[in-house]
mmCIF file of C-alpha atoms in Angstrom:
data_model
loop_
_atom_site.group_PDB
_atom_site.id
_atom_site.type_symbol
_atom_site.label_atom_id
_atom_site.label_comp_id
_atom_site.label_asym_id
_atom_site.label_seq_id
_atom_site.Cartn_x
_atom_site.Cartn_y
_atom_site.Cartn_z
ATOM 1 C CA UNK P 27 -100.811 293.895 213.533
ATOM 2 C CA UNK P 28 -103.508 291.247 213.942
ATOM 3 C CA UNK P 29 -104.637 290.546 217.486
ATOM 4 C CA UNK P 30 -103.512 286.906 217.220
ATOM 5 C CA UNK P 31 -99.966 288.032 216.288
ATOM 6 C CA UNK P 32 -99.814 290.490 219.209
ATOM 7 C CA UNK P 33 -100.889 287.715 221.556
ATOM 8 C CA UNK P 34 -98.218 285.419 220.110
ATOM 9 C CA UNK P 35 -95.514 288.077 220.648
ATOM 10 C CA UNK P 36 -96.620 288.571 224.249
ATOM 11 C CA UNK P 37 -96.221 284.839 224.834
ATOM 12 C CA UNK P 38 -92.708 284.929 223.340
ATOM 13 C CA UNK P 39 -91.688 287.850 225.602
ATOM 14 C CA UNK P 40 -93.221 286.153 228.640
ATOM 15 C CA UNK P 41 -91.383 282.885 228.061
ATOM 16 C CA UNK P 42 -88.180 284.774 227.300
ATOM 17 C CA UNK P 43 -88.268 286.359 230.765
ATOM 18 C CA UNK P 44 -89.094 283.005 232.340
ATOM 19 C CA UNK P 45 -86.065 281.475 230.596
ATOM 20 C CA UNK P 46 -83.796 284.322 231.739
ATOM 21 C CA UNK P 47 -85.083 283.935 235.299
ATOM 22 C CA UNK P 48 -84.346 280.189 235.282
ATOM 23 C CA UNK P 49 -80.846 280.800 233.899
ATOM 24 C CA UNK P 50 -80.234 283.364 236.632
ATOM 25 C CA UNK P 51 -81.369 280.900 239.294
ATOM 26 C CA UNK P 52 -79.078 278.176 237.947
ATOM 27 C CA UNK P 53 -76.191 280.657 237.837
ATOM 28 C CA UNK P 54 -76.811 281.750 241.423
ATOM 29 C CA UNK P 55 -77.055 278.138 242.583
ATOM 30 C CA UNK P 56 -73.739 277.242 240.972
ATOM 31 C CA UNK P 57 -72.085 280.304 242.479
ATOM 32 C CA UNK P 58 -73.566 279.535 245.898
ATOM 33 C CA UNK P 59 -72.158 276.020 245.828
ATOM 34 C CA UNK P 60 -68.740 277.266 246.921
ATOM 35 C CA UNK P 61 -66.748 280.461 247.089
ATOM 36 C CA UNK P 62 -63.389 280.781 245.321
ATOM 37 C CA UNK P 63 -60.641 278.948 247.218
ATOM 38 C CA UNK P 64 -59.059 280.937 250.047
ATOM 39 C CA UNK P 65 -55.337 280.492 250.607
ATOM 40 C CA UNK P 66 -54.667 279.326 254.178
ATOM 41 C CA UNK P 67 -50.928 278.676 253.947
ATOM 42 C CA UNK P 68 -48.612 279.075 250.974
ATOM 43 C CA UNK P 69 -45.901 276.601 250.093
ATOM 44 C CA UNK P 70 -42.463 277.952 251.026
ATOM 45 C CA UNK P 71 -39.422 275.814 251.754
ATOM 46 C CA UNK P 72 -41.993 273.192 252.734
ATOM 47 C CA UNK P 73 -44.785 271.669 250.707
ATOM 48 C CA UNK P 74 -47.778 270.876 252.891
ATOM 49 C CA UNK P 75 -50.062 267.853 252.885
ATOM 50 C CA UNK P 76 -53.140 266.190 254.460
ATOM 51 C CA UNK P 77 -54.778 269.183 256.167
ATOM 52 C CA UNK P 78 -57.707 268.452 258.537
ATOM 53 C CA UNK P 79 -60.053 270.596 260.652
ATOM 54 C CA UNK P 80 -60.376 270.518 264.423
ATOM 55 C CA UNK P 81 -63.915 269.573 265.604
ATOM 56 C CA UNK P 82 -64.875 273.255 266.012
ATOM 57 C CA UNK P 83 -63.198 274.263 262.702
ATOM 58 C CA UNK P 84 -61.015 276.849 264.473
ATOM 59 C CA UNK P 85 -57.731 275.057 263.855
ATOM 60 C CA UNK P 86 -56.150 273.067 261.052
ATOM 61 C CA UNK P 87 -53.569 270.326 261.504
ATOM 62 C CA UNK P 88 -51.364 269.238 258.621
ATOM 63 C CA UNK P 89 -48.072 267.597 257.719
ATOM 64 C CA UNK P 90 -45.196 268.321 255.358
ATOM 65 C CA UNK P 91 -44.345 266.576 252.096
ATOM 66 C CA UNK P 92 -41.867 264.232 253.824
ATOM 67 C CA UNK P 93 -44.570 263.232 256.350
ATOM 68 C CA UNK P 94 -42.115 263.685 259.228
ATOM 69 C CA UNK P 95 -43.604 266.802 260.872
ATOM 70 C CA UNK P 96 -47.003 267.775 262.288
ATOM 71 C CA UNK P 97 -48.080 271.434 262.231
ATOM 72 C CA UNK P 98 -51.090 273.460 263.339
ATOM 73 C CA UNK P 99 -52.491 276.835 262.290
ATOM 74 C CA UNK P 100 -55.611 278.863 263.123
ATOM 75 C CA UNK P 101 -58.221 278.608 260.367
ATOM 76 C CA UNK P 102 -58.456 282.398 260.381
ATOM 77 C CA UNK P 103 -54.767 282.544 259.479
ATOM 78 C CA UNK P 104 -51.567 283.483 261.253
ATOM 79 C CA UNK P 105 -48.265 281.781 261.887
ATOM 80 C CA UNK P 106 -48.188 277.975 261.889
ATOM 81 C CA UNK P 107 -46.558 276.068 264.747
ATOM 82 C CA UNK P 108 -44.761 272.747 264.580
ATOM 83 C CA UNK P 109 -46.270 270.278 267.064
ATOM 84 C CA UNK P 110 -44.119 267.185 266.609
ATOM 85 C CA UNK P 111 -41.493 265.591 264.386
ATOM 86 C CA UNK P 112 -40.488 262.015 263.690
ATOM 87 C CA UNK P 113 -40.147 259.440 260.959
ATOM 88 C CA UNK P 114 -43.406 259.278 258.952
ATOM 89 C CA UNK P 115 -45.617 260.586 261.797
ATOM 90 C CA UNK P 116 -47.674 262.440 259.193
ATOM 91 C CA UNK P 117 -48.955 259.225 257.575
ATOM 92 C CA UNK P 118 -52.158 259.466 259.589
ATOM 93 C CA UNK P 119 -53.266 261.707 262.479
ATOM 94 C CA UNK P 120 -56.528 262.885 264.058
ATOM 95 C CA UNK P 121 -57.751 265.355 266.663
ATOM 96 C CA UNK P 122 -58.178 263.515 269.952
ATOM 97 C CA UNK P 123 -61.897 263.561 270.915
ATOM 98 C CA UNK P 124 -62.716 266.071 273.664
ATOM 99 C CA UNK P 125 -59.131 267.249 274.061
ATOM 100 C CA UNK P 126 -56.963 269.936 272.476
ATOM 101 C CA UNK P 127 -54.524 267.289 271.346
ATOM 102 C CA UNK P 128 -53.422 265.445 268.212
ATOM 103 C CA UNK P 129 -53.003 261.655 268.030
ATOM 104 C CA UNK P 130 -50.504 260.105 265.641
ATOM 105 C CA UNK P 131 -48.371 257.002 265.365
ATOM 106 C CA UNK P 132 -44.644 257.048 265.908
ATOM 107 C CA UNK P 133 -41.840 254.503 265.891
ATOM 108 C CA UNK P 134 -39.853 254.147 269.114
ATOM 109 C CA UNK P 135 -36.179 254.346 268.194
ATOM 110 C CA UNK P 136 -35.120 253.798 271.828
ATOM 111 C CA UNK P 137 -36.274 250.155 271.961
ATOM 112 C CA UNK P 138 -34.535 247.283 270.125
ATOM 113 C CA UNK P 139 -37.663 246.172 268.237
ATOM 114 C CA UNK P 140 -38.621 249.792 267.420
ATOM 115 C CA UNK P 141 -42.377 249.278 267.967
ATOM 116 C CA UNK P 142 -44.897 251.731 266.518
ATOM 117 C CA UNK P 143 -47.163 253.336 269.120
ATOM 118 C CA UNK P 144 -49.965 255.882 269.235
ATOM 119 C CA UNK P 145 -48.802 259.152 270.758
ATOM 120 C CA UNK P 146 -50.836 262.206 271.799
ATOM 121 C CA UNK P 147 -49.518 265.749 272.094
ATOM 122 C CA UNK P 148 -51.020 269.146 272.913
ATOM 123 C CA UNK P 149 -51.672 271.858 270.340
ATOM 124 C CA UNK P 150 -49.677 274.319 272.401
ATOM 125 C CA UNK P 151 -46.678 272.482 273.856
ATOM 126 C CA UNK P 152 -44.893 269.276 272.963
ATOM 127 C CA UNK P 153 -45.913 266.927 275.785
ATOM 128 C CA UNK P 154 -46.036 263.442 274.215
ATOM 129 C CA UNK P 155 -48.163 260.852 276.015
ATOM 130 C CA UNK P 156 -48.164 257.189 274.957
ATOM 131 C CA UNK P 157 -51.662 255.916 274.215
ATOM 132 C CA UNK P 158 -50.699 252.326 273.325
ATOM 133 C CA UNK P 159 -48.079 249.830 274.454
ATOM 134 C CA UNK P 160 -45.202 248.256 272.587
ATOM 135 C CA UNK P 161 -47.397 246.159 270.300
ATOM 136 C CA UNK P 162 -45.150 246.103 267.261
ATOM 137 C CA UNK P 163 -46.476 247.596 264.047
ATOM 138 C CA UNK P 164 -49.909 249.265 264.246
ATOM 139 C CA UNK P 165 -52.231 251.122 261.886
ATOM 140 C CA UNK P 166 -54.374 254.151 262.650
ATOM 141 C CA UNK P 167 -55.459 256.205 264.458
ATOM 142 C CA UNK P 168 -59.168 256.117 263.609
ATOM 143 C CA UNK P 169 -62.004 257.954 265.367
ATOM 144 C CA UNK P 170 -65.379 256.247 265.796
ATOM 145 C CA UNK P 171 -67.811 258.011 268.103
ATOM 146 C CA UNK P 172 -65.848 259.544 270.960
ATOM 147 C CA UNK P 173 -63.122 256.876 270.939
ATOM 148 C CA UNK P 174 -59.779 256.460 269.210
ATOM 149 C CA UNK P 175 -59.023 253.085 267.650
ATOM 150 C CA UNK P 176 -56.078 251.402 265.978
ATOM 151 C CA UNK P 177 -55.395 247.947 264.576
ATOM 152 C CA UNK P 178 -52.407 245.650 264.157
ATOM 153 C CA UNK P 179 -53.529 244.667 260.663
ATOM 154 C CA UNK P 180 -56.288 245.661 258.266
ATOM 155 C CA UNK P 181 -57.452 242.042 258.535
ATOM 156 C CA UNK P 182 -57.720 242.199 262.359
ATOM 157 C CA UNK P 183 -60.350 243.832 264.642
ATOM 158 C CA UNK P 184 -60.161 247.448 265.735
ATOM 159 C CA UNK P 185 -58.672 248.083 269.196
ATOM 160 C CA UNK P 186 -59.305 250.967 271.596
ATOM 161 C CA UNK P 187 -56.718 252.495 273.961
ATOM 162 C CA UNK P 188 -57.276 249.582 276.344
ATOM 163 C CA UNK P 189 -56.661 247.060 273.517
ATOM 164 C CA UNK P 190 -60.321 245.946 273.703
ATOM 165 C CA UNK P 191 -61.287 244.516 270.285
ATOM 166 C CA UNK P 192 -64.245 245.768 268.274
ATOM 167 C CA UNK P 193 -65.219 242.991 265.901
ATOM 168 C CA UNK P 194 -67.902 245.014 264.082
ATOM 169 C CA UNK P 195 -65.701 246.644 261.468
ATOM 170 C CA UNK P 196 -64.530 246.540 257.859
ATOM 171 C CA UNK P 197 -61.557 244.316 257.002
ATOM 172 C CA UNK P 198 -59.204 244.384 254.038
ATOM 173 C CA UNK P 199 -56.785 241.825 252.625
ATOM 174 C CA UNK P 200 -54.595 244.206 250.629
ATOM 175 C CA UNK P 201 -52.608 241.640 248.568
ATOM 176 C CA UNK P 202 -55.845 240.058 247.311
ATOM 177 C CA UNK P 203 -57.897 243.260 247.327
ATOM 178 C CA UNK P 204 -60.667 241.478 249.253
ATOM 179 C CA UNK P 205 -62.951 243.582 251.460
ATOM 180 C CA UNK P 206 -65.410 242.242 254.026
ATOM 181 C CA UNK P 207 -67.529 243.668 256.832
ATOM 182 C CA UNK P 208 -68.497 241.938 260.085
ATOM 183 C CA UNK P 209 -71.282 242.813 262.489
ATOM 184 C CA UNK P 210 -70.992 242.653 266.299
ATOM 185 C CA UNK P 211 -71.773 238.894 266.213
ATOM 186 C CA UNK P 212 -68.814 238.327 263.895
ATOM 187 C CA UNK P 213 -71.035 237.547 260.895
ATOM 188 C CA UNK P 214 -69.928 238.749 257.469
ATOM 189 C CA UNK P 215 -72.632 241.032 256.104
ATOM 190 C CA UNK P 216 -70.615 242.059 253.054
ATOM 191 C CA UNK P 217 -67.891 240.253 251.117
ATOM 192 C CA UNK P 218 -66.366 241.524 247.896
ATOM 193 C CA UNK P 219 -65.890 239.245 244.920
ATOM 194 C CA UNK P 220 -63.569 239.395 241.880
ATOM 195 C CA UNK P 221 -62.962 241.293 239.725
ATOM 196 C CA UNK P 222 -63.442 243.979 242.407
ATOM 197 C CA UNK P 223 -60.063 244.770 243.968
ATOM 198 C CA UNK P 224 -60.162 247.121 246.967
ATOM 199 C CA UNK P 225 -57.196 249.223 248.055
ATOM 200 C CA UNK P 226 -58.504 251.549 250.784
ATOM 201 C CA UNK P 227 -61.406 252.432 253.064
ATOM 202 C CA UNK P 228 -62.629 255.189 255.374
ATOM 203 C CA UNK P 229 -65.134 254.525 258.171
ATOM 204 C CA UNK P 230 -67.614 257.313 258.890
ATOM 205 C CA UNK P 231 -67.108 258.881 262.345
ATOM 206 C CA UNK P 232 -70.420 257.433 263.568
ATOM 207 C CA UNK P 233 -69.278 253.958 262.518
ATOM 208 C CA UNK P 234 -72.316 253.344 260.308
ATOM 209 C CA UNK P 235 -70.997 253.763 256.757
ATOM 210 C CA UNK P 236 -67.875 252.874 254.816
ATOM 211 C CA UNK P 237 -66.388 254.647 251.808
ATOM 212 C CA UNK P 238 -64.319 251.974 250.046
ATOM 213 C CA UNK P 239 -61.878 252.566 247.185
ATOM 214 C CA UNK P 240 -61.166 249.998 244.495
ATOM 215 C CA UNK P 241 -58.674 250.192 241.650
ATOM 216 C CA UNK P 242 -60.019 247.289 239.567
ATOM 217 C CA UNK P 243 -61.812 246.793 237.275
ATOM 218 C CA UNK P 244 -61.894 250.614 237.386
ATOM 219 C CA UNK P 245 -60.921 253.236 239.955
ATOM 220 C CA UNK P 246 -64.075 253.940 241.960
ATOM 221 C CA UNK P 247 -65.573 254.537 245.404
ATOM 222 C CA UNK P 248 -68.426 252.514 246.883
ATOM 223 C CA UNK P 249 -70.532 253.577 249.849
ATOM 224 C CA UNK P 250 -71.386 250.544 252.014
ATOM 225 C CA UNK P 251 -73.899 250.464 254.857
ATOM 226 C CA UNK P 252 -72.169 248.637 257.724
ATOM 227 C CA UNK P 253 -75.440 247.405 259.241
ATOM 228 C CA UNK P 254 -76.834 245.567 256.211
ATOM 229 C CA UNK P 255 -74.072 245.566 253.567
ATOM 230 C CA UNK P 256 -76.073 247.637 251.062
ATOM 231 C CA UNK P 257 -73.792 249.153 248.414
ATOM 232 C CA UNK P 258 -74.125 252.489 246.598
ATOM 233 C CA UNK P 259 -71.671 253.021 243.771
ATOM 234 C CA UNK P 260 -70.404 256.600 243.755
ATOM 235 C CA UNK P 261 -68.451 256.128 240.535
ATOM 236 C CA UNK P 262 -65.010 257.187 239.329
ATOM 237 C CA UNK P 263 -63.377 258.608 242.451
ATOM 238 C CA UNK P 264 -60.531 258.432 244.960
ATOM 239 C CA UNK P 265 -59.434 259.842 248.321
ATOM 240 C CA UNK P 266 -62.788 259.939 250.194
ATOM 241 C CA UNK P 267 -62.900 261.826 253.497
ATOM 242 C CA UNK P 268 -65.884 262.190 255.878
ATOM 243 C CA UNK P 269 -67.386 265.183 257.622
ATOM 244 C CA UNK P 270 -67.439 264.894 261.408
ATOM 245 C CA UNK P 271 -71.227 264.424 261.501
ATOM 246 C CA UNK P 272 -70.995 261.534 258.993
ATOM 247 C CA UNK P 273 -73.574 263.163 256.706
ATOM 248 C CA UNK P 274 -71.199 264.089 253.870
ATOM 249 C CA UNK P 275 -67.964 262.967 252.318
ATOM 250 C CA UNK P 276 -65.647 264.660 249.896
ATOM 251 C CA UNK P 277 -63.517 263.026 247.236
ATOM 252 C CA UNK P 278 -61.398 263.593 244.137
ATOM 253 C CA UNK P 279 -62.732 262.994 240.641
ATOM 254 C CA UNK P 280 -59.376 262.397 238.903
ATOM 255 C CA UNK P 281 -58.157 264.233 235.832
ATOM 256 C CA UNK P 282 -58.115 262.416 232.506
ATOM 257 C CA UNK P 283 -56.940 262.929 228.916
ATOM 258 C CA UNK P 284 -60.279 264.506 228.085
ATOM 259 C CA UNK P 285 -60.509 266.588 231.286
ATOM 260 C CA UNK P 286 -57.247 268.213 232.348
ATOM 261 C CA UNK P 287 -58.353 269.310 235.837
ATOM 262 C CA UNK P 288 -59.080 266.984 238.730
ATOM 263 C CA UNK P 289 -62.336 267.939 240.427
ATOM 264 C CA UNK P 290 -63.313 267.982 244.087
ATOM 265 C CA UNK P 291 -66.804 266.591 244.612
ATOM 266 C CA UNK P 292 -69.059 266.511 247.657
ATOM 267 C CA UNK P 293 -71.485 263.651 248.292
ATOM 268 C CA UNK P 294 -74.422 264.393 250.604
ATOM 269 C CA UNK P 295 -76.023 261.274 252.069
ATOM 270 C CA UNK P 296 -79.364 263.004 252.635
ATOM 271 C CA UNK P 297 -79.663 263.800 248.913
ATOM 272 C CA UNK P 298 -77.835 260.809 247.469
ATOM 273 C CA UNK P 299 -76.018 262.917 244.873
ATOM 274 C CA UNK P 300 -72.565 264.349 244.241
ATOM 275 C CA UNK P 301 -71.883 268.046 243.637
ATOM 276 C CA UNK P 302 -68.752 269.486 242.065
ATOM 277 C CA UNK P 303 -67.257 272.102 244.398
ATOM 278 C CA UNK P 304 -63.995 272.742 242.563
ATOM 279 C CA UNK P 305 -63.137 272.323 238.894
ATOM 280 C CA UNK P 306 -60.291 274.507 237.677
ATOM 281 C CA UNK P 307 -57.011 274.040 235.848
ATOM 282 C CA UNK P 308 -55.545 276.641 238.242
ATOM 283 C CA UNK P 309 -55.322 273.949 240.939
ATOM 284 C CA UNK P 310 -53.981 270.433 241.329
ATOM 285 C CA UNK P 311 -56.111 269.317 244.286
ATOM 286 C CA UNK P 312 -54.988 266.607 246.696
ATOM 287 C CA UNK P 313 -56.114 265.230 250.074
ATOM 288 C CA UNK P 314 -59.502 267.001 250.404
ATOM 289 C CA UNK P 315 -61.178 266.996 253.832
ATOM 290 C CA UNK P 316 -64.326 268.388 255.462
ATOM 291 C CA UNK P 317 -65.174 270.149 258.700
ATOM 292 C CA UNK P 318 -67.764 268.769 261.141
ATOM 293 C CA UNK P 319 -70.966 269.773 259.319
ATOM 294 C CA UNK P 320 -69.720 269.739 255.726
ATOM 295 C CA UNK P 321 -69.844 273.517 255.265
ATOM 296 C CA UNK P 322 -66.096 273.924 254.741
ATOM 297 C CA UNK P 323 -63.472 271.960 252.877
ATOM 298 C CA UNK P 324 -59.686 271.930 252.820
ATOM 299 C CA UNK P 325 -57.440 270.770 250.024
ATOM 300 C CA UNK P 326 -53.780 270.963 249.072
ATOM 301 C CA UNK P 327 -52.614 272.196 245.684
ATOM 302 C CA UNK P 328 -48.962 272.487 244.631
ATOM 303 C CA UNK P 329 -47.919 272.321 248.277
ATOM 304 C CA UNK P 330 -50.248 275.094 249.518
ATOM 305 C CA UNK P 331 -53.346 274.708 251.711
ATOM 306 C CA UNK P 332 -56.689 276.172 250.550
ATOM 307 C CA UNK P 333 -60.187 276.391 252.002
ATOM 308 C CA UNK P 334 -63.581 276.281 250.289
ATOM 309 C CA UNK P 335 -66.774 277.584 251.872
ATOM 310 C CA UNK P 336 -69.597 275.261 250.800
ATOM 311 C CA UNK P 337 -73.317 275.897 250.439
ATOM 312 C CA UNK P 338 -75.703 273.924 252.669
#
């Protein structure tokens, strides 16, 4: 064989091994992105919903399909325990900052006007403590920094336990789908315009960013900086949920006619990109959520609760 041909063959073999090495690296990276889902709690007579981590990731709080019970379970597994029950108390709940307690909103059936109030109870024993007065209907709870907030309307300021208003916040006029953000001086630094029609929003725990959901002209999520109003379009998405350190959020990339499985995607602010962490027709993911540092994720599928371990 001529020397030139032997040299050519050596180059082919060399580049073949380089190609195989690159493929192996890509394969390892995709496998490292997340482990297979781990079943935390199967659906039995109940279907579960809206699971969230405690700040140290050791416990998981969740509700049932009827949204009228709150439960807790150790992340490592074991027997779940019911913490509280009441009409629609599972609509929204959070871990109370610095305490081993859950905060939720509950209607008072004992008073004529049946006001909705924020209530806090321990993980271990039902010891309800009222956190707000009889203010009528309220929304929340929300955690920003080490405080719990609520509001009487999405178009009104946030209020802390002492009913002190925080004007710097996002606001939403649901019937019109109009979203706006005010700074601490009450100035609007962002205002949406038609045809954008917003239907939901999630403030990052540090209060600096907003993940806003719109359903028109297309279903999508926008990331908005609450200090300057700068917008980053994440794309086709719904159900955003933040990590406790505000550096990541997780969301659903909905199923379509072309793609039968809904995907769970993770957006890392430091990288400015989304990564798919679950894409499988074996699951019907709902209500994804993250732990404090974005290394673990929970989701519900067909009434059961699952956990994903995520790569850094």
